[in-house]
Amino acid sequence: MEKPVRSAAAFDFDGTLIRGDSIAQLVLYGLKKGKISLLAALWSALAGGLYHMHLVGEMTAKRAGHGFLARMNAAERETFLQDFAGLICKKIRPQGLETIRKHQSQGDAVILCSASCACYMRHVARYLGVDALLCTPTDAQGQPQPPNCKRGEKVRRITQWLEEQGSDISALRTAYGDSAGDVQMLSACKTPVLVHPKRALRRAFPQAERVSWPEPNHP
């Protein structure tokens, strides 16, 4: 953006703009396309469960879901990721997309800030036409790299981007999230909006606005 950012809105992705977890959907799409073995898919599901039980770290769980991408050649992987991004873009909640467009029409910078991974989120960001994508990095083979863009890392990345635009965190007027991983981002803005919020988020922001955006009509 050419001028300093005066106001911005930040959106989480998984659970906020779409229902559920995009890595799980990546694995299911890989199964459907014959790109991942059933055993590898089961390991991904197990790693996700172990992460929620605090028995493995975030990067271990993410890499379990992305490992099959490394076995593709570069062209095959890029086509697969573009197609997958197109699929999950169709699952974006219509009112979420309308809210993004409303912020854009008001002149707000729109930031897509997600723990999901850059290898496919960059295609999603292009579809949405946002001003910034802040997410978990991936290497050339689509493998997640630290830092995971979650909790305090979201605020750090948003602050850094706003400063690069000649502004600061006070420009973050509104943020949208669904889970405890969004608490710090929601705390940093003037107007937190809870989208289909999980219990921990409802407890953290008892007075905040809550919205329930319907799912798209198509499957």
Tab-separated table of C-alpha atoms in Angstrom:
chain	number	residue	atom	x	y	z
A	1	MET	CA	0.000	0.000	0.000
A	2	GLU	CA	1.358	3.436	-0.964
A	3	LYS	CA	0.031	5.435	2.011
A	4	PRO	CA	0.522	4.647	5.709
A	5	VAL	CA	-2.161	2.286	6.989
A	6	ARG	CA	-4.724	4.206	9.036
A	7	SER	CA	-6.930	1.279	9.913
A	8	ALA	CA	-6.738	-2.475	9.475
A	9	ALA	CA	-8.802	-5.593	10.020
A	10	ALA	CA	-7.253	-9.017	10.656
A	11	PHE	CA	-8.905	-12.350	9.916
A	12	ASP	CA	-7.998	-15.803	11.147
A	13	PHE	CA	-8.698	-18.551	8.582
A	14	ASP	CA	-9.298	-22.049	10.001
A	15	GLY	CA	-12.498	-22.087	12.025
A	16	THR	CA	-13.179	-18.442	11.203
A	17	LEU	CA	-13.453	-18.003	7.444
A	18	ILE	CA	-13.860	-21.744	6.890
A	19	ARG	CA	-15.180	-24.544	9.041
A	20	GLY	CA	-12.605	-26.860	10.576
A	21	ASP	CA	-8.892	-27.352	10.013
A	22	SER	CA	-7.362	-26.817	6.585
A	23	ILE	CA	-4.468	-29.254	7.167
A	24	ALA	CA	-6.955	-32.051	7.810
A	25	GLN	CA	-8.695	-31.051	4.591
A	26	LEU	CA	-5.340	-31.045	2.781
A	27	VAL	CA	-4.740	-34.645	3.858
A	28	LEU	CA	-8.251	-35.719	2.826
A	29	TYR	CA	-7.788	-34.048	-0.552
A	30	GLY	CA	-4.470	-35.866	-0.930
A	31	LEU	CA	-6.217	-39.176	-0.206
A	32	LYS	CA	-8.909	-38.411	-2.750
A	33	LYS	CA	-6.296	-37.623	-5.400
A	34	GLY	CA	-4.170	-40.663	-4.550
A	35	LYS	CA	-1.226	-38.514	-3.410
A	36	ILE	CA	-0.983	-39.828	0.149
A	37	SER	CA	-1.135	-43.353	1.533
A	38	LEU	CA	-3.764	-44.370	4.056
A	39	LEU	CA	-0.974	-45.080	6.558
A	40	ALA	CA	0.448	-41.567	6.167
A	41	ALA	CA	-3.036	-40.091	6.520
A	42	LEU	CA	-3.581	-42.069	9.721
A	43	TRP	CA	-0.246	-40.832	11.083
A	44	SER	CA	-1.338	-37.277	10.356
A	45	ALA	CA	-4.590	-37.810	12.268
A	46	LEU	CA	-2.695	-39.442	15.144
A	47	ALA	CA	-0.154	-36.606	15.271
A	48	GLY	CA	-3.004	-34.103	15.400
A	49	GLY	CA	-4.550	-35.964	18.307
A	50	LEU	CA	-1.220	-36.188	20.130
A	51	TYR	CA	-0.737	-32.456	19.661
A	52	HIS	CA	-4.091	-31.697	21.268
A	53	MET	CA	-3.038	-33.959	24.155
A	54	HIS	CA	0.193	-31.914	24.423
A	55	LEU	CA	2.310	-34.985	23.619
A	56	VAL	CA	3.931	-33.668	20.431
A	57	GLY	CA	4.747	-30.154	19.280
A	58	GLU	CA	2.961	-27.995	16.753
A	59	MET	CA	5.589	-28.419	14.042
A	60	THR	CA	5.551	-32.218	14.404
A	61	ALA	CA	1.797	-32.272	13.895
A	62	LYS	CA	1.929	-29.898	10.937
A	63	ARG	CA	4.749	-31.777	9.228
A	64	ALA	CA	2.859	-35.041	9.598
A	65	GLY	CA	0.104	-33.527	7.475
A	66	HIS	CA	2.411	-31.940	4.895
A	67	GLY	CA	4.967	-34.731	4.501
A	68	PHE	CA	3.423	-36.209	1.357
A	69	LEU	CA	3.957	-32.943	-0.524
A	70	ALA	CA	7.722	-33.498	-0.457
A	71	ARG	CA	7.324	-36.638	-2.572
A	72	MET	CA	5.910	-34.683	-5.522
A	73	ASN	CA	7.988	-32.894	-8.113
A	74	ALA	CA	7.760	-29.104	-8.125
A	75	ALA	CA	5.236	-28.798	-10.968
A	76	GLU	CA	2.990	-31.536	-9.601
A	77	ARG	CA	3.084	-30.030	-6.113
A	78	GLU	CA	2.230	-26.538	-7.339
A	79	THR	CA	-0.734	-27.778	-9.367
A	80	PHE	CA	-1.968	-29.834	-6.418
A	81	LEU	CA	-1.717	-26.877	-4.021
A	82	GLN	CA	-3.444	-24.487	-6.424
A	83	ASP	CA	-6.285	-26.969	-6.890
A	84	PHE	CA	-6.572	-27.518	-3.143
A	85	ALA	CA	-6.660	-23.777	-2.494
A	86	GLY	CA	-9.432	-23.441	-5.057
A	87	LEU	CA	-11.380	-26.105	-3.191
A	88	ILE	CA	-11.119	-24.471	0.226
A	89	CYS	CA	-11.894	-21.039	-1.218
A	90	LYS	CA	-15.274	-22.476	-2.215
A	91	LYS	CA	-15.776	-23.329	1.468
A	92	ILE	CA	-15.250	-19.774	2.705
A	93	ARG	CA	-18.298	-18.625	4.628
A	94	PRO	CA	-20.153	-16.106	2.427
A	95	GLN	CA	-20.681	-13.632	5.271
A	96	GLY	CA	-16.984	-13.826	6.038
A	97	LEU	CA	-16.190	-12.889	2.457
A	98	GLU	CA	-18.789	-10.112	2.602
A	99	THR	CA	-17.163	-8.801	5.778
A	100	ILE	CA	-13.765	-8.707	4.087
A	101	ARG	CA	-15.247	-6.803	1.158
A	102	LYS	CA	-16.959	-4.370	3.549
A	103	HIS	CA	-13.659	-3.579	5.253
A	104	GLN	CA	-12.011	-3.110	1.871
A	105	SER	CA	-14.765	-0.748	0.743
A	106	GLN	CA	-14.219	1.302	3.904
A	107	GLY	CA	-10.534	1.675	3.079
A	108	ASP	CA	-9.255	-0.722	5.746
A	109	ALA	CA	-6.158	-2.801	5.077
A	110	VAL	CA	-7.170	-6.452	5.313
A	111	ILE	CA	-4.722	-8.891	6.884
A	112	LEU	CA	-5.131	-12.658	6.608
A	113	CYS	CA	-3.342	-13.966	9.700
A	114	SER	CA	-3.314	-17.738	10.083
A	115	ALA	CA	-1.374	-20.648	11.539
A	116	SER	CA	-2.077	-22.457	8.274
A	117	CYS	CA	0.809	-22.824	5.870
A	118	ALA	CA	2.088	-20.531	3.146
A	119	CYS	CA	2.317	-23.204	0.436
A	120	TYR	CA	-1.449	-23.050	-0.109
A	121	MET	CA	-2.470	-19.958	1.847
A	122	ARG	CA	-0.708	-17.710	-0.676
A	123	HIS	CA	-3.222	-18.906	-3.287
A	124	VAL	CA	-6.094	-18.263	-0.868
A	125	ALA	CA	-4.768	-14.755	-0.164
A	126	ARG	CA	-4.604	-14.033	-3.884
A	127	TYR	CA	-8.238	-15.115	-4.272
A	128	LEU	CA	-9.339	-12.909	-1.378
A	129	GLY	CA	-7.312	-9.938	-2.591
A	130	VAL	CA	-6.010	-9.099	0.879
A	131	ASP	CA	-3.273	-6.598	1.614
A	132	ALA	CA	-1.147	-8.991	3.651
A	133	LEU	CA	-0.814	-12.710	4.282
A	134	LEU	CA	0.840	-13.562	7.597
A	135	CYS	CA	1.028	-17.307	8.126
A	136	THR	CA	3.288	-20.238	8.960
A	137	PRO	CA	6.231	-20.393	6.508
A	138	THR	CA	6.911	-23.416	4.308
A	139	ASP	CA	10.023	-24.475	2.434
A	140	ALA	CA	10.270	-25.209	-1.294
A	141	GLN	CA	8.787	-28.678	-0.744
A	142	GLY	CA	5.779	-27.414	1.181
A	143	GLN	CA	7.110	-28.393	4.602
A	144	PRO	CA	6.138	-26.153	7.569
A	145	GLN	CA	8.899	-24.109	9.165
A	146	PRO	CA	8.910	-22.229	12.480
A	147	PRO	CA	7.652	-19.949	13.790
A	148	ASN	CA	4.068	-21.173	13.862
A	149	CYS	CA	1.860	-18.125	13.252
A	150	LYS	CA	-0.258	-18.493	16.365
A	151	ARG	CA	-0.915	-16.721	19.667
A	152	GLY	CA	1.699	-14.003	20.303
A	153	GLU	CA	3.361	-14.637	16.946
A	154	LYS	CA	0.242	-13.280	15.241
A	155	VAL	CA	0.591	-9.962	17.061
A	156	ARG	CA	4.325	-9.826	16.373
A	157	ARG	CA	3.780	-10.383	12.654
A	158	ILE	CA	0.890	-7.910	12.423
A	159	THR	CA	2.899	-5.284	14.304
A	160	GLN	CA	5.891	-5.818	12.029
A	161	TRP	CA	3.772	-5.524	8.874
A	162	LEU	CA	2.008	-2.375	10.089
A	163	GLU	CA	5.338	-0.766	10.969
A	164	GLU	CA	6.583	-1.582	7.477
A	165	GLN	CA	3.557	0.347	6.193
A	166	GLY	CA	4.441	3.396	8.280
A	167	SER	CA	1.946	2.651	11.037
A	168	ASP	CA	1.751	0.692	14.297
A	169	ILE	CA	-0.470	-1.777	16.133
A	170	SER	CA	-2.942	0.978	17.056
A	171	ALA	CA	-4.144	0.829	13.435
A	172	LEU	CA	-5.584	-2.637	14.073
A	173	ARG	CA	-9.225	-1.680	14.567
A	174	THR	CA	-10.944	-5.072	14.200
A	175	ALA	CA	-9.931	-8.727	14.361
A	176	TYR	CA	-11.884	-11.923	13.778
A	177	GLY	CA	-11.036	-15.274	15.371
A	178	ASP	CA	-12.502	-18.477	16.738
A	179	SER	CA	-10.039	-20.072	19.153
A	180	ALA	CA	-7.550	-19.581	21.974
A	181	GLY	CA	-4.819	-19.217	19.355
A	182	ASP	CA	-6.380	-15.863	18.459
A	183	VAL	CA	-6.586	-14.390	21.986
A	184	GLN	CA	-3.549	-12.134	21.677
A	185	MET	CA	-4.572	-10.867	18.230
A	186	LEU	CA	-8.081	-10.114	19.461
A	187	SER	CA	-6.685	-8.412	22.557
A	188	ALA	CA	-4.518	-6.150	20.396
A	189	CYS	CA	-7.419	-4.668	18.433
A	190	LYS	CA	-10.112	-2.184	19.350
A	191	THR	CA	-13.057	-4.383	18.333
A	192	PRO	CA	-12.662	-8.158	18.724
A	193	VAL	CA	-15.246	-10.264	16.903
A	194	LEU	CA	-15.690	-13.912	17.882
A	195	VAL	CA	-16.702	-16.175	14.997
A	196	HIS	CA	-18.236	-19.498	16.061
A	197	PRO	CA	-16.055	-19.123	19.178
A	198	LYS	CA	-14.755	-22.033	21.180
A	199	ARG	CA	-15.317	-22.047	24.937
A	200	ALA	CA	-11.889	-20.687	25.862
A	201	LEU	CA	-12.416	-17.687	23.607
A	202	ARG	CA	-15.878	-16.979	24.975
A	203	ARG	CA	-14.424	-16.960	28.471
A	204	ALA	CA	-11.584	-14.655	27.457
A	205	PHE	CA	-13.937	-12.119	25.827
A	206	PRO	CA	-17.316	-12.360	27.585
A	207	GLN	CA	-18.481	-8.962	26.307
A	208	ALA	CA	-17.212	-9.211	22.737
A	209	GLU	CA	-19.439	-9.419	19.683
A	210	ARG	CA	-20.177	-12.989	18.584
A	211	VAL	CA	-21.232	-14.005	15.102
A	212	SER	CA	-22.238	-17.296	13.503
A	213	TRP	CA	-21.581	-17.124	9.795
A	214	PRO	CA	-23.527	-19.805	7.856
A	215	GLU	CA	-21.697	-22.309	5.691
A	216	PRO	CA	-21.826	-22.083	1.875
A	217	ASN	CA	-24.812	-23.800	0.284
A	218	HIS	CA	-22.672	-25.997	-1.960
A	219	PRO	CA	-20.838	-29.017	-0.418
